[in-house]
Amino acid sequence: MTATRRPSLVDQVRSGLLEDLVSGKLAPGAKLPNENEIGERFGVSRATVREAVLGLMEAGYLARRHGSGTYVTKAPRSRHALDSTVSYTEMIREAGHEPGVMVLSNTVREPTEEEAELFDVTGTILELERVRLADARPVIYSRDSIPSALIEGTPPQAMFRSLYAVLAEAGHEVRRATAELLPVLADTKLARVLEVKRGAPLLHIDQVDYDTKGHAVMLSLEWHVADAFELIVNRRA
Amino acid sequence: MTATRRPSLVDQVRSGLLEDLVSGKLAPGAKLPNENEIGERFGVSRATVREAVLGLMEAGYLARRHGSGTYVTKAPRSRHALDSTVSYTEMIREAGHEPGVMVLSNTVREPTEEEAELFDVTGTILELERVRLADARPVIYSRDSIPSALIEGTPPQAMFRSLYAVLAEAGHEVRRATAELLPVLADTKLARVLEVKRGAPLLHIDQVDYDTKGHAVMLSLEWHVADAFELIVNRRA
DNA sequence: GAGTGGTCTAGACCACCGT
DNA sequence: CGGTGGTCTAGACCACTCC
């Protein structure tokens, strides 16, 4: 259905300002009008302007300086940042490569002890073993586990699409995730599926995805080829 | 001086709620009073309550459900998350280890091409080569570069403390940072200083720190021992 | 001192959840 | 339907920056 909702006033102001940014009407380093003037332009209150600006600040486009003004950031936002996207398909595409997926296995099995503890629901686990491709080159090997109960009725061929889309359609949209990072060496199996040498450096990511209600809905074990694409993390004090 | 500033009302409400959380008065899964009641309790308006709750949501303690209520998150917040701290000293301490630092070198030199482009100021670069310890075990080797102009007048012995503290005192408090992650293998030098085998897996982090004005103030090249402590990244959709 | 963002209020109406 | 969070307003005063 993808209900077409009226964008909030905050959204409208944010989009309006963003348009000025990408069109170049507001160049990097330029100073924005003050908050009252922006409010007049869009016909909204100052509180609404502030929330819109806050969003653009978090996205890295703007910087506020108390007592001075609001300015356009010089350094453009880093794409495919690890902390602001959860979809690797998107990440690969934004890095300028053609994303692809190869399904190695698709099984239903009993939960492991770790999974039984992690997931609130009981029952079997659907495990998907895949290799992601960037321009036909293997870049990520992953083993994803989802409780079968969460995606009952989803046709098997849907598994070839994004698991996030599958979960969202089943009413379990992923809102946030926790990822643990660990550098490892490629063993024989990983070397084969990722087409690297045995002992090559890989980044292992152990990730748990949570839906809007805060329930764990997917466990992902991933191994990333070292130089496939830049993995960026934005850190804040 | 560390000016003692009156905490804002938002801070007071956030602290008050946080106290209930850590004391267990509000158990995981419990439902909070509605926003008007919280406002009455602290004597503030609903907007103030909402901003405080927003902070606790971003920190992962609370979850709001439209039309239902605000609830205490079940999974406790992961400590030493890579995206919410920039100080490794803190990270090591929170992981339950005694942090330590060994300074390998402390030199002043001309900027590299990359540094000249990155930093807004000109002049020489102060480079600090260090090994961080957790309970006397080497866990991170780092090479930090700061434009000398930014920390003029800082006594040399200050370099043994946190560089973030040094920068903050010089009026360049670090607000955010961008980190690029890359799994690598230990070469001979890294193996020696980190006391691991040659070819051992390491996590290389290439980080740029920015101050409140958005200017780059420090460039850090780091190599982390694989299993020293868990590196977590919180991701949001 | 003039102008900016930072904080806060009191109230209104809307959208969603559960009974 | 009542209760919850989601959005928004109009106005006030404070804190900081810069001339």
XYZ file of C-alpha atoms (C1' of nucleotides) in Angstrom:
512
model
C 0.000 0.000 0.000
C 2.788 2.421 0.902
C 0.356 4.952 2.312
C 1.029 8.420 0.941
C 1.184 10.528 4.047
C 1.248 14.275 4.066
C 4.811 15.282 4.867
C 5.062 17.099 8.162
C 5.943 20.792 8.220
C 9.329 19.797 9.601
C 9.845 17.558 6.569
C 8.824 20.335 4.216
C 11.249 22.818 5.737
C 14.039 20.237 5.745
C 13.422 19.360 2.095
C 13.254 23.019 1.145
C 16.574 23.768 2.772
C 18.138 20.596 1.371
C 17.103 21.677 -2.102
C 18.987 24.954 -1.655
C 22.006 22.927 -0.562
C 22.149 20.463 -3.445
C 21.242 23.124 -6.020
C 24.171 25.180 -4.813
C 22.029 28.162 -3.875
C 23.557 27.701 -0.448
C 27.263 27.013 -1.035
C 29.555 25.282 1.510
C 30.584 27.748 4.174
C 27.631 30.030 3.454
C 25.559 31.428 6.293
C 21.852 30.702 6.436
C 19.192 33.324 7.226
C 18.317 33.389 10.913
C 15.666 31.077 12.309
C 12.893 33.660 12.346
C 13.460 34.503 8.676
C 13.456 30.837 7.677
C 10.232 30.453 9.616
C 8.634 33.356 7.749
C 9.747 31.950 4.409
C 8.045 28.609 5.031
C 5.248 30.024 7.142
C 6.102 27.980 10.234
C 7.107 28.672 13.814
C 10.672 28.848 15.024
C 10.389 25.521 16.851
C 9.559 23.823 13.573
C 12.533 25.444 11.847
C 14.799 24.318 14.666
C 13.736 20.704 14.352
C 14.313 20.751 10.605
C 17.762 22.285 11.031
C 18.519 19.713 13.731
C 17.886 16.941 11.237
C 20.204 18.501 8.669
C 22.832 18.927 11.385
C 22.691 15.251 12.312
C 22.994 14.392 8.650
C 26.119 16.555 8.572
C 24.904 19.248 6.187
C 24.669 22.175 8.587
C 26.502 23.427 11.667
C 25.092 25.858 14.201
C 27.278 28.335 16.092
C 25.686 29.847 19.145
C 25.590 33.619 18.891
C 26.841 33.619 15.333
C 24.605 31.761 12.937
C 23.917 28.556 11.045
C 26.377 27.572 8.321
C 26.634 25.054 5.499
C 29.203 22.357 6.306
C 32.341 22.331 4.197
C 33.040 18.602 4.053
C 30.211 16.823 2.267
C 28.572 13.931 4.059
C 30.349 10.600 3.807
C 28.264 8.080 1.947
C 27.733 4.452 2.891
C 28.420 5.164 6.540
C 28.117 2.046 8.643
C 26.054 3.794 11.313
C 23.379 5.350 9.148
C 22.352 2.527 6.850
C 21.611 -1.082 7.512
C 21.274 -2.232 3.918
C 24.441 -3.447 2.202
C 22.703 -3.478 -1.155
C 22.294 0.277 -0.803
C 25.834 0.652 0.452
C 27.284 -1.172 -2.550
C 25.141 0.813 -4.945
C 26.141 4.116 -3.383
C 29.788 3.119 -3.620
C 29.245 3.050 -7.372
C 29.046 -0.715 -7.898
C 26.328 -2.967 -9.226
C 25.008 -4.988 -6.280
C 24.286 -8.699 -6.660
C 23.397 -11.643 -4.451
C 24.167 -15.345 -4.673
C 22.164 -17.628 -2.374
C 24.282 -20.534 -1.138
C 21.691 -22.177 1.088
C 18.232 -21.583 2.493
C 17.308 -23.869 5.365
C 14.936 -24.181 8.284
C 16.409 -25.542 11.514
C 16.122 -25.549 15.289
C 17.425 -22.433 17.069
C 20.842 -22.445 18.668
C 21.109 -21.592 22.342
C 22.197 -18.048 21.512
C 19.245 -17.561 19.185
C 16.736 -18.961 21.665
C 17.900 -16.384 24.161
C 18.029 -13.516 21.682
C 14.628 -13.876 20.047
C 11.406 -13.409 21.983
C 9.495 -15.902 19.846
C 10.012 -19.654 19.870
C 10.010 -22.164 17.027
C 12.276 -22.850 14.082
C 14.829 -20.536 12.517
C 15.165 -19.696 8.862
C 18.811 -19.453 7.883
C 20.001 -17.846 4.687
C 23.568 -18.200 3.509
C 24.519 -15.656 0.864
C 27.392 -13.992 -0.922
C 26.962 -10.367 -1.932
C 28.586 -9.156 -5.099
C 29.824 -5.760 -6.217
C 30.203 -5.791 -9.992
C 30.232 -9.610 -9.844
C 33.098 -9.628 -7.340
C 32.362 -11.354 -3.991
C 32.569 -8.800 -1.185
C 30.490 -10.156 1.712
C 29.666 -13.669 2.902
C 26.741 -13.717 5.323
C 24.639 -16.111 7.387
C 21.337 -14.522 8.395
C 18.935 -16.089 10.905
C 15.298 -15.072 11.286
C 12.647 -16.780 13.460
C 10.257 -18.495 11.050
C 7.281 -17.218 13.039
C 8.099 -13.635 12.085
C 7.806 -14.152 8.350
C 5.160 -16.831 8.016
C 3.430 -16.798 4.671
C 6.249 -15.055 2.824
C 6.861 -16.844 -0.466
C 10.300 -18.491 -0.727
C 11.317 -16.504 -3.784
C 11.057 -13.318 -1.706
C 14.254 -14.463 -0.077
C 16.166 -13.290 -3.112
C 15.246 -9.718 -2.300
C 16.337 -7.624 0.641
C 15.601 -9.326 3.956
C 14.847 -5.879 5.354
C 12.066 -5.499 2.808
C 10.739 -8.962 3.694
C 10.754 -8.148 7.404
C 9.143 -4.749 6.825
C 6.290 -6.295 4.834
C 5.748 -8.787 7.617
C 5.330 -5.877 10.043
C 8.815 -6.051 11.544
C 10.570 -3.064 10.033
C 14.171 -2.864 11.222
C 14.768 0.379 13.042
C 18.207 -0.108 14.528
C 20.979 -2.660 14.868
C 24.022 -3.408 16.972
C 27.142 -4.574 15.183
C 30.268 -6.013 16.740
C 33.420 -5.663 14.663
C 36.342 -8.056 14.629
C 39.273 -8.409 12.219
C 39.882 -12.059 11.324
C 41.817 -14.190 8.839
C 40.145 -16.046 5.996
C 39.899 -19.791 6.636
C 39.673 -22.297 3.818
C 35.920 -22.013 3.371
C 35.828 -18.219 3.500
C 38.767 -18.014 1.102
C 36.833 -20.158 -1.385
C 33.500 -18.323 -1.314
C 35.036 -14.842 -1.217
C 37.745 -15.660 -3.749
C 40.620 -14.461 -1.592
C 43.740 -16.212 -0.312
C 43.656 -18.231 2.862
C 44.899 -15.976 5.676
C 43.690 -12.805 3.928
C 42.370 -10.101 6.287
C 38.570 -9.988 6.637
C 36.250 -7.892 8.758
C 33.806 -10.024 10.722
C 30.577 -8.300 11.729
C 28.231 -9.889 14.231
C 24.970 -7.996 13.990
C 21.588 -8.042 15.692
C 18.682 -6.171 14.095
C 15.798 -4.768 16.148
C 12.341 -3.732 14.976
C 10.409 -0.632 15.991
C 9.211 -2.305 19.169
C 12.770 -3.135 20.212
C 12.483 -6.882 19.581
C 15.403 -8.716 17.976
C 14.260 -9.923 14.556
C 17.448 -11.021 12.787
C 20.932 -12.225 13.611
C 23.568 -11.711 10.938
C 27.085 -13.095 10.838
C 29.081 -11.446 8.095
C 32.586 -11.551 6.686
C 33.683 -8.580 4.579
C 36.535 -8.533 2.086
C 39.053 -5.935 3.276
C 39.196 -3.430 0.446
C 35.800 -4.007 -1.137
C 34.437 -0.630 -0.161
C 35.156 1.938 2.516
C 33.425 1.315 5.808
C 32.908 4.598 7.600
C 31.675 5.216 11.120
C 30.575 8.655 12.248
C 31.436 9.130 15.901
C 30.105 11.744 18.271
C 31.412 12.887 21.623
C 38.290 26.495 35.368
C 35.741 23.939 34.207
C 32.878 26.379 34.627
C 30.098 24.846 36.723
C 27.030 25.527 34.667
C 23.505 25.109 35.854
C 22.166 21.944 34.222
C 19.282 22.682 31.899
C 15.798 21.529 32.808
C 16.090 18.939 30.056
C 19.237 17.615 31.731
C 17.526 17.497 35.089
C 14.577 15.510 33.771
C 16.875 13.150 31.875
C 19.009 12.555 34.958
C 15.935 12.046 37.106
C 14.526 9.438 34.754
C 17.926 7.785 34.323
C 18.179 7.442 38.079
C 14.908 5.540 38.154
C 16.289 3.294 35.439
C 19.603 2.393 37.051
C 18.061 2.099 40.517
C 15.590 -0.400 39.130
C 12.561 1.657 40.122
C 11.733 1.441 36.428
C 12.426 -2.147 35.391
C 13.072 -3.263 31.798
C 9.767 -3.531 29.936
C 8.003 -1.234 32.405
C 5.761 1.551 31.159
C 6.544 5.132 32.103
C 3.923 7.640 33.274
C 2.586 9.729 30.403
C 4.365 12.893 29.351
C 2.040 15.253 31.187
C 2.537 13.398 34.455
C 6.316 13.390 34.064
C 6.104 17.111 33.384
C 4.113 17.670 36.581
C 6.567 15.612 38.602
C 9.533 17.729 37.524
C 7.574 20.940 37.168
C 8.338 21.408 33.494
C 6.384 21.627 30.268
C 5.654 18.704 28.026
C 8.114 19.918 25.365
C 10.910 19.704 27.922
C 9.896 16.193 28.918
C 9.855 15.146 25.272
C 13.377 16.381 24.660
C 14.657 14.542 27.736
C 12.942 11.322 26.664
C 14.337 11.791 23.153
C 17.837 11.781 24.608
C 17.198 8.568 26.527
C 15.735 7.020 23.385
C 18.842 7.835 21.372
C 20.935 6.373 24.165
C 18.814 3.235 23.860
C 17.198 3.263 27.297
C 13.622 4.041 26.295
C 11.292 3.265 23.395
C 8.171 5.230 22.542
C 5.124 3.609 20.990
C 2.683 5.998 19.420
C -0.738 5.635 20.974
C 0.465 3.244 23.619
C 3.120 4.710 25.854
C 6.824 4.974 26.632
C 8.632 1.849 27.778
C 11.977 0.867 29.261
C 14.109 -1.007 26.726
C 14.789 -4.647 27.454
C 18.336 -4.953 26.129
C 20.629 -2.714 28.149
C 22.773 -0.266 26.226
C 26.025 -1.623 24.889
C 28.985 0.008 26.516
C 32.071 1.275 24.725
C 30.190 1.755 21.501
C 32.430 3.024 18.747
C 29.906 5.614 17.615
C 29.171 7.308 20.907
C 32.605 7.826 22.405
C 35.788 9.138 20.931
C 38.077 8.430 23.881
C 39.767 5.032 23.965
C 40.917 5.600 27.510
C 37.267 5.688 28.518
C 36.487 2.717 26.334
C 39.190 0.597 27.934
C 38.115 1.636 31.402
C 34.471 0.823 30.708
C 35.498 -2.565 29.395
C 36.803 -3.228 32.886
C 40.516 -2.818 32.246
C 43.096 -0.429 33.638
C 44.045 1.953 30.806
C 47.667 2.919 30.227
C 49.718 4.765 27.632
C 53.280 4.371 26.400
C 54.662 7.235 24.321
C 56.992 5.944 21.611
C 57.824 9.270 19.982
C 56.789 12.912 20.075
C 58.003 14.939 17.120
C 57.332 18.144 15.219
C 57.528 17.932 11.437
C 56.269 19.412 8.189
C 52.729 18.390 7.160
C 52.209 15.696 4.570
C 50.167 16.516 1.500
C 47.098 14.853 2.987
C 47.435 16.850 6.214
C 47.954 20.160 4.413
C 44.686 19.574 2.609
C 42.805 18.347 5.669
C 43.704 21.063 8.168
C 42.618 24.665 7.691
C 45.699 26.062 9.438
C 49.228 26.009 8.059
C 52.540 25.363 9.795
C 54.168 22.358 11.400
C 52.496 19.206 12.659
C 52.915 17.620 16.065
C 53.000 13.851 15.771
C 52.559 11.536 18.707
C 53.259 7.837 18.433
C 51.744 5.833 21.270
C 50.734 2.384 22.426
C 47.652 2.089 24.594
C 47.554 -0.582 27.253
C 44.734 -2.466 28.909
C 46.009 -4.016 32.127
C 49.575 -3.607 30.794
C 48.733 -5.492 27.605
C 49.249 -3.542 24.343
C 45.915 -3.121 22.562
C 46.218 -0.108 20.240
C 49.143 1.417 18.378
C 48.396 4.955 17.178
C 49.979 7.828 15.310
C 48.164 11.100 16.021
C 48.824 14.329 14.112
C 47.760 17.786 15.310
C 48.637 21.153 13.743
C 51.079 22.816 16.160
C 49.216 26.107 15.806
C 46.147 24.651 17.501
C 47.887 23.775 20.758
C 50.547 26.469 21.102
C 51.634 27.026 24.660
C 50.591 23.592 25.879
C 53.381 22.143 28.053
C 54.986 18.992 26.600
C 54.124 16.857 29.606
C 50.449 17.423 28.842
C 50.961 15.048 25.947
C 50.853 12.159 28.352
C 47.233 12.896 29.081
C 44.274 12.605 26.754
C 44.784 14.515 23.532
C 41.070 15.299 23.636
C 41.570 17.072 26.959
C 44.537 18.968 25.531
C 42.545 20.046 22.489
C 39.546 21.019 24.624
C 41.668 23.230 26.856
C 43.110 24.902 23.786
C 39.563 25.762 22.687
C 39.186 22.978 20.133
C 36.885 20.517 21.814
C 36.273 17.482 19.616
C 32.600 17.149 18.818
C 32.558 14.439 16.170
C 34.838 12.220 14.134
C 34.836 10.101 11.003
C 36.506 6.723 11.176
C 37.330 4.425 8.281
C 37.680 0.756 9.184
C 39.925 -1.754 7.487
C 41.055 -5.231 8.545
C 44.796 -5.695 7.984
C 47.613 -8.081 8.866
C 50.330 -7.184 11.366
C 53.638 -6.377 9.704
C 56.954 -6.791 11.508
C 56.845 -3.415 13.254
C 53.209 -3.693 14.355
C 53.819 -7.234 15.566
C 56.663 -5.996 17.752
C 54.916 -3.018 19.385
C 51.594 -4.809 19.865
C 53.209 -8.085 20.956
C 51.344 -10.221 18.439
C 52.540 -12.578 15.720
C 53.411 -11.261 12.289
C 50.344 -11.789 10.089
C 47.944 -11.540 13.040
C 44.609 -9.846 12.222
C 44.394 -6.178 13.232
C 41.731 -3.539 12.776
C 43.091 -0.395 11.185
C 41.150 2.788 11.907
C 41.827 5.962 9.990
C 40.141 8.750 11.874
C 39.627 12.506 11.495
C 38.411 14.515 14.490
C 36.420 17.726 14.081
C 35.848 20.494 16.620
C 32.597 22.310 17.358
C 33.141 24.641 14.401
C 33.540 21.710 12.023
C 37.275 22.176 11.487
C 39.532 19.115 11.343
C 41.813 19.236 14.396
C 43.426 15.798 14.545
C 44.271 12.906 12.256
C 44.676 9.514 13.899
C 45.989 6.317 12.366
C 45.333 3.380 14.646
C 45.879 -0.349 14.690
C 43.773 -2.374 17.135
C 44.535 -5.867 18.409
C 41.695 -8.131 17.323
C 40.277 -9.421 20.584
C 41.382 -6.654 22.943
C 37.869 -5.451 23.597
C 34.557 -5.556 21.786
C 34.058 -2.818 19.261
C 30.370 -2.109 18.856
C 28.600 0.108 16.355
C 24.990 1.117 16.816
C 23.298 1.434 13.461
C 20.059 3.158 12.631
C 17.870 2.895 9.588
C 24.648 46.667 22.093
C 22.537 44.242 18.276
C 21.830 39.848 16.510
C 22.215 35.062 16.797
C 21.071 30.498 18.491
C 19.634 27.931 23.298
C 15.990 27.002 26.397
C 11.388 26.880 27.985
C 6.289 27.572 28.437
C 1.150 26.822 27.838
C -1.788 25.480 24.994
C -3.846 23.359 20.772
C -5.048 19.810 17.563
C -3.895 15.389 15.124
C -2.808 10.267 14.627
C -2.520 5.995 16.562
C -3.450 2.215 20.054
C -6.147 -0.371 22.800
C -10.636 -1.647 24.940
C -14.074 5.636 22.765
C -10.335 7.487 26.064
C -5.484 7.786 26.509
C -1.177 7.989 24.478
C 2.489 10.075 21.812
C 3.226 13.331 17.286
C 3.150 17.870 15.609
C 2.858 22.703 15.825
C 2.236 27.577 17.483
C 3.338 32.238 19.584
C 5.732 34.157 22.620
C 9.286 34.819 26.295
C 13.813 35.172 28.242
C 18.771 33.667 28.409
C 23.700 32.998 26.635
C 26.860 33.685 23.336
C 29.405 36.190 19.395
C 30.884 39.892 17.099
C 31.245 44.655 16.003
